[in-house]
């Protein structure tokens, strides 16, 4: 198969050919057996999406979230490098405790790094929450609070282009015809048709069957959805999978992010890319 893990324009130089299995996570043993049998590297969904995310991350927070997701993935796949020999360490206990195997040491090192990253991300989340409360306090004290409209949608559905258009930006901003063009939340000020102010928020896009580890790591990038007043659900109506993509977004918002039903009830569905529709009947999409 062609290299589905490659990211055009992302600066990656992966092998010219890999085998992609549409499974969330392959075991280490299975990956090794398949790679040896087929003679090419084998990747699962987690590996592909993680590689794309790594090419898109531009902030320290996104980098830490990705590292946390990668370490959890790697820890679950750890195996004893030599099950027939315990590879016991000496009794000095400097890097490895007395009687500690290589597998145990690897887990200990990864667990320590996971703990440090989790504490950093938790502190950053508290700082963001504090800033949001301060912003809400200023808004509540103002004569008229500026409403927040959050655009949600499947990746590459046209969300970022619509975000720039709504805010009447002079450029298309980060809009690109590529999956996960950005992993950062972007805010733009705009005005409604009556002239009143509004803030448009564009978080990361969604994807079907996103590995659970990545949902956990990137929950912070979708905090803006929880804090918004209205959701704009952007659907690529030119896609043959438009209905399925829409259902994926709604299911993620309700079941993974647990958004309150009163917010979900304030969802406005917007069909993007209608200019790409042909002359046929697309009502089933």
mmCIF file of N, CA and C in Angstrom, residues 6-62:
data_model
loop_
_atom_site.group_PDB
_atom_site.id
_atom_site.type_symbol
_atom_site.label_atom_id
_atom_site.label_comp_id
_atom_site.label_asym_id
_atom_site.label_seq_id
_atom_site.Cartn_x
_atom_site.Cartn_y
_atom_site.Cartn_z
ATOM 1 N N UNK A 6 2.527 8.984 5.837
ATOM 2 C CA UNK A 6 3.255 10.168 5.401
ATOM 3 C C UNK A 6 2.375 11.393 5.517
ATOM 4 N N UNK A 7 2.983 12.524 5.745
ATOM 5 C CA UNK A 7 2.252 13.783 5.880
ATOM 6 C C UNK A 7 2.803 14.774 4.875
ATOM 7 N N UNK A 8 2.178 14.898 3.696
ATOM 8 C CA UNK A 8 2.696 15.816 2.692
ATOM 9 C C UNK A 8 2.822 17.217 3.253
ATOM 10 N N UNK A 9 3.965 17.810 3.077
ATOM 11 C CA UNK A 9 4.166 19.162 3.560
ATOM 12 C C UNK A 9 4.506 19.229 5.021
ATOM 13 N N UNK A 10 4.539 18.098 5.715
ATOM 14 C CA UNK A 10 4.805 18.107 7.143
ATOM 15 C C UNK A 10 6.269 17.930 7.508
ATOM 16 N N UNK A 11 7.121 17.761 6.482
ATOM 17 C CA UNK A 11 8.534 17.647 6.756
ATOM 18 C C UNK A 11 8.970 16.260 7.199
ATOM 19 N N UNK A 12 8.098 15.248 7.057
ATOM 20 C CA UNK A 12 8.453 13.906 7.478
ATOM 21 C C UNK A 12 9.103 13.153 6.325
ATOM 22 N N UNK A 13 9.970 12.195 6.650
ATOM 23 C CA UNK A 13 10.603 11.380 5.638
ATOM 24 C C UNK A 13 10.467 9.911 6.024
ATOM 25 N N UNK A 14 9.229 9.388 5.980
ATOM 26 C CA UNK A 14 9.020 7.991 6.363
ATOM 27 C C UNK A 14 9.434 7.061 5.226
ATOM 28 N N UNK A 15 9.396 5.750 5.448
ATOM 29 C CA UNK A 15 9.706 4.810 4.368
ATOM 30 C C UNK A 15 8.765 5.016 3.189
ATOM 31 N N UNK A 16 9.203 4.583 2.006
ATOM 32 C CA UNK A 16 8.400 4.811 0.806
ATOM 33 C C UNK A 16 7.137 3.973 0.797
ATOM 34 N N UNK A 17 7.108 2.914 1.584
ATOM 35 C CA UNK A 17 5.928 2.044 1.594
ATOM 36 C C UNK A 17 5.741 1.452 2.986
ATOM 37 N N UNK A 18 4.483 1.427 3.438
ATOM 38 C CA UNK A 18 4.151 0.776 4.698
ATOM 39 C C UNK A 18 2.850 0.014 4.507
ATOM 40 N N UNK A 19 2.543 -0.837 5.454
ATOM 41 C CA UNK A 19 1.249 -1.509 5.481
ATOM 42 C C UNK A 19 0.431 -0.896 6.612
ATOM 43 N N UNK A 20 -0.757 -0.423 6.285
ATOM 44 C CA UNK A 20 -1.638 0.202 7.276
ATOM 45 C C UNK A 20 -2.790 -0.731 7.592
ATOM 46 N N UNK A 21 -2.986 -1.015 8.876
ATOM 47 C CA UNK A 21 -4.126 -1.806 9.328
ATOM 48 C C UNK A 21 -5.065 -0.877 10.089
ATOM 49 N N UNK A 22 -6.324 -0.872 9.693
ATOM 50 C CA UNK A 22 -7.301 0.037 10.289
ATOM 51 C C UNK A 22 -7.785 -0.507 11.634
ATOM 52 N N UNK A 23 -6.831 -0.656 12.549
ATOM 53 C CA UNK A 23 -7.095 -1.087 13.917
ATOM 54 C C UNK A 23 -6.540 -0.033 14.850
ATOM 55 N N UNK A 24 -7.189 0.151 16.008
ATOM 56 C CA UNK A 24 -6.748 1.214 16.907
ATOM 57 C C UNK A 24 -5.325 0.995 17.390
ATOM 58 N N UNK A 25 -4.988 -0.221 17.790
ATOM 59 C CA UNK A 25 -3.660 -0.457 18.360
ATOM 60 C C UNK A 25 -3.251 -1.900 18.143
ATOM 61 N N UNK A 26 -2.133 -2.109 17.450
ATOM 62 C CA UNK A 26 -1.574 -3.433 17.272
ATOM 63 C C UNK A 26 -0.668 -3.772 18.449
ATOM 64 N N UNK A 27 -0.651 -5.032 18.821
ATOM 65 C CA UNK A 27 0.296 -5.459 19.848
ATOM 66 C C UNK A 27 1.692 -5.471 19.244
ATOM 67 N N UNK A 28 2.694 -5.373 20.103
ATOM 68 C CA UNK A 28 4.073 -5.380 19.631
ATOM 69 C C UNK A 28 4.390 -6.669 18.888
ATOM 70 N N UNK A 29 3.946 -7.793 19.431
ATOM 71 C CA UNK A 29 4.229 -9.085 18.803
ATOM 72 C C UNK A 29 3.573 -9.187 17.431
ATOM 73 N N UNK A 30 2.322 -8.746 17.331
ATOM 74 C CA UNK A 30 1.623 -8.805 16.053
ATOM 75 C C UNK A 30 2.279 -7.892 15.022
ATOM 76 N N UNK A 31 2.637 -6.699 15.439
ATOM 77 C CA UNK A 31 3.303 -5.771 14.526
ATOM 78 C C UNK A 31 4.610 -6.371 14.007
ATOM 79 N N UNK A 32 5.385 -6.993 14.893
ATOM 80 C CA UNK A 32 6.667 -7.577 14.489
ATOM 81 C C UNK A 32 6.465 -8.724 13.515
ATOM 82 N N UNK A 33 5.490 -9.606 13.805
ATOM 83 C CA UNK A 33 5.254 -10.756 12.926
ATOM 84 C C UNK A 33 4.800 -10.310 11.542
ATOM 85 N N UNK A 34 3.909 -9.329 11.493
ATOM 86 C CA UNK A 34 3.418 -8.852 10.200
ATOM 87 C C UNK A 34 4.525 -8.159 9.411
ATOM 88 N N UNK A 35 5.316 -7.347 10.098
ATOM 89 C CA UNK A 35 6.404 -6.642 9.411
ATOM 90 C C UNK A 35 7.421 -7.628 8.843
ATOM 91 N N UNK A 36 7.733 -8.676 9.616
ATOM 92 C CA UNK A 36 8.672 -9.674 9.131
ATOM 93 C C UNK A 36 8.087 -10.468 7.966
ATOM 94 N N UNK A 37 6.788 -10.755 8.030
ATOM 95 C CA UNK A 37 6.155 -11.534 6.966
ATOM 96 C C UNK A 37 5.973 -10.754 5.680
ATOM 97 N N UNK A 38 5.645 -9.460 5.804
ATOM 98 C CA UNK A 38 5.378 -8.637 4.618
ATOM 99 C C UNK A 38 6.608 -7.888 4.121
ATOM 100 N N UNK A 39 7.609 -7.759 4.962
ATOM 101 C CA UNK A 39 8.819 -7.078 4.545
ATOM 102 C C UNK A 39 8.717 -5.565 4.503
ATOM 103 N N UNK A 40 7.690 -4.990 5.142
ATOM 104 C CA UNK A 40 7.526 -3.529 5.202
ATOM 105 C C UNK A 40 7.073 -3.151 6.612
ATOM 106 N N UNK A 41 7.317 -1.898 7.035
ATOM 107 C CA UNK A 41 6.808 -1.464 8.336
ATOM 108 C C UNK A 41 5.286 -1.551 8.381
ATOM 109 N N UNK A 42 4.752 -1.844 9.555
ATOM 110 C CA UNK A 42 3.306 -1.956 9.754
ATOM 111 C C UNK A 42 2.877 -0.908 10.778
ATOM 112 N N UNK A 43 1.802 -0.168 10.469
ATOM 113 C CA UNK A 43 1.306 0.867 11.372
ATOM 114 C C UNK A 43 -0.181 0.675 11.618
ATOM 115 N N UNK A 44 -0.649 1.141 12.796
ATOM 116 C CA UNK A 44 -2.069 1.106 13.129
ATOM 117 C C UNK A 44 -2.621 2.528 13.112
ATOM 118 N N UNK A 45 -3.894 2.673 13.457
ATOM 119 C CA UNK A 45 -4.524 3.998 13.413
ATOM 120 C C UNK A 45 -3.842 4.977 14.362
ATOM 121 N N UNK A 46 -3.499 4.509 15.547
ATOM 122 C CA UNK A 46 -2.864 5.396 16.516
ATOM 123 C C UNK A 46 -1.568 5.959 15.944
ATOM 124 N N UNK A 47 -0.747 5.108 15.344
ATOM 125 C CA UNK A 47 0.537 5.551 14.804
ATOM 126 C C UNK A 47 0.352 6.589 13.697
ATOM 127 N N UNK A 48 -0.606 6.355 12.818
ATOM 128 C CA UNK A 48 -0.829 7.276 11.701
ATOM 129 C C UNK A 48 -1.309 8.634 12.199
ATOM 130 N N UNK A 49 -2.330 8.624 13.067
ATOM 131 C CA UNK A 49 -2.887 9.887 13.540
ATOM 132 C C UNK A 49 -1.875 10.620 14.413
ATOM 133 N N UNK A 50 -1.131 9.891 15.231
ATOM 134 C CA UNK A 50 -0.108 10.526 16.058
ATOM 135 C C UNK A 50 0.943 11.202 15.184
ATOM 136 N N UNK A 51 1.339 10.564 14.092
ATOM 137 C CA UNK A 51 2.345 11.150 13.206
ATOM 138 C C UNK A 51 1.821 12.439 12.562
ATOM 139 N N UNK A 52 0.562 12.425 12.163
ATOM 140 C CA UNK A 52 -0.023 13.652 11.597
ATOM 141 C C UNK A 52 -0.064 14.747 12.649
ATOM 142 N N UNK A 53 -0.497 14.394 13.860
ATOM 143 C CA UNK A 53 -0.551 15.376 14.939
ATOM 144 C C UNK A 53 0.824 15.970 15.223
ATOM 145 N N UNK A 54 1.853 15.115 15.212
ATOM 146 C CA UNK A 54 3.195 15.607 15.507
ATOM 147 C C UNK A 54 3.654 16.627 14.473
ATOM 148 N N UNK A 55 3.228 16.450 13.230
ATOM 149 C CA UNK A 55 3.600 17.401 12.183
ATOM 150 C C UNK A 55 2.853 18.723 12.316
ATOM 151 N N UNK A 56 1.700 18.713 12.998
ATOM 152 C CA UNK A 56 0.866 19.920 13.107
ATOM 153 C C UNK A 56 1.101 20.688 14.400
ATOM 154 N N UNK A 57 1.642 20.043 15.415
ATOM 155 C CA UNK A 57 1.778 20.691 16.724
ATOM 156 C C UNK A 57 2.756 21.861 16.639
ATOM 157 N N UNK A 58 2.375 23.003 17.201
ATOM 158 C CA UNK A 58 3.228 24.192 17.142
ATOM 159 C C UNK A 58 3.473 24.811 18.516
ATOM 160 N N UNK A 59 2.786 24.370 19.551
ATOM 161 C CA UNK A 59 2.979 24.947 20.882
ATOM 162 C C UNK A 59 3.535 23.896 21.838
ATOM 163 N N UNK A 60 4.061 24.375 22.960
ATOM 164 C CA UNK A 60 4.592 23.463 23.969
ATOM 165 C C UNK A 60 3.496 22.588 24.560
ATOM 166 N N UNK A 61 2.304 23.165 24.751
ATOM 167 C CA UNK A 61 1.199 22.382 25.311
ATOM 168 C C UNK A 61 0.826 21.236 24.391
ATOM 169 N N UNK A 62 0.707 21.510 23.099
ATOM 170 C CA UNK A 62 0.384 20.450 22.138
ATOM 171 C C UNK A 62 1.478 19.389 22.123
#
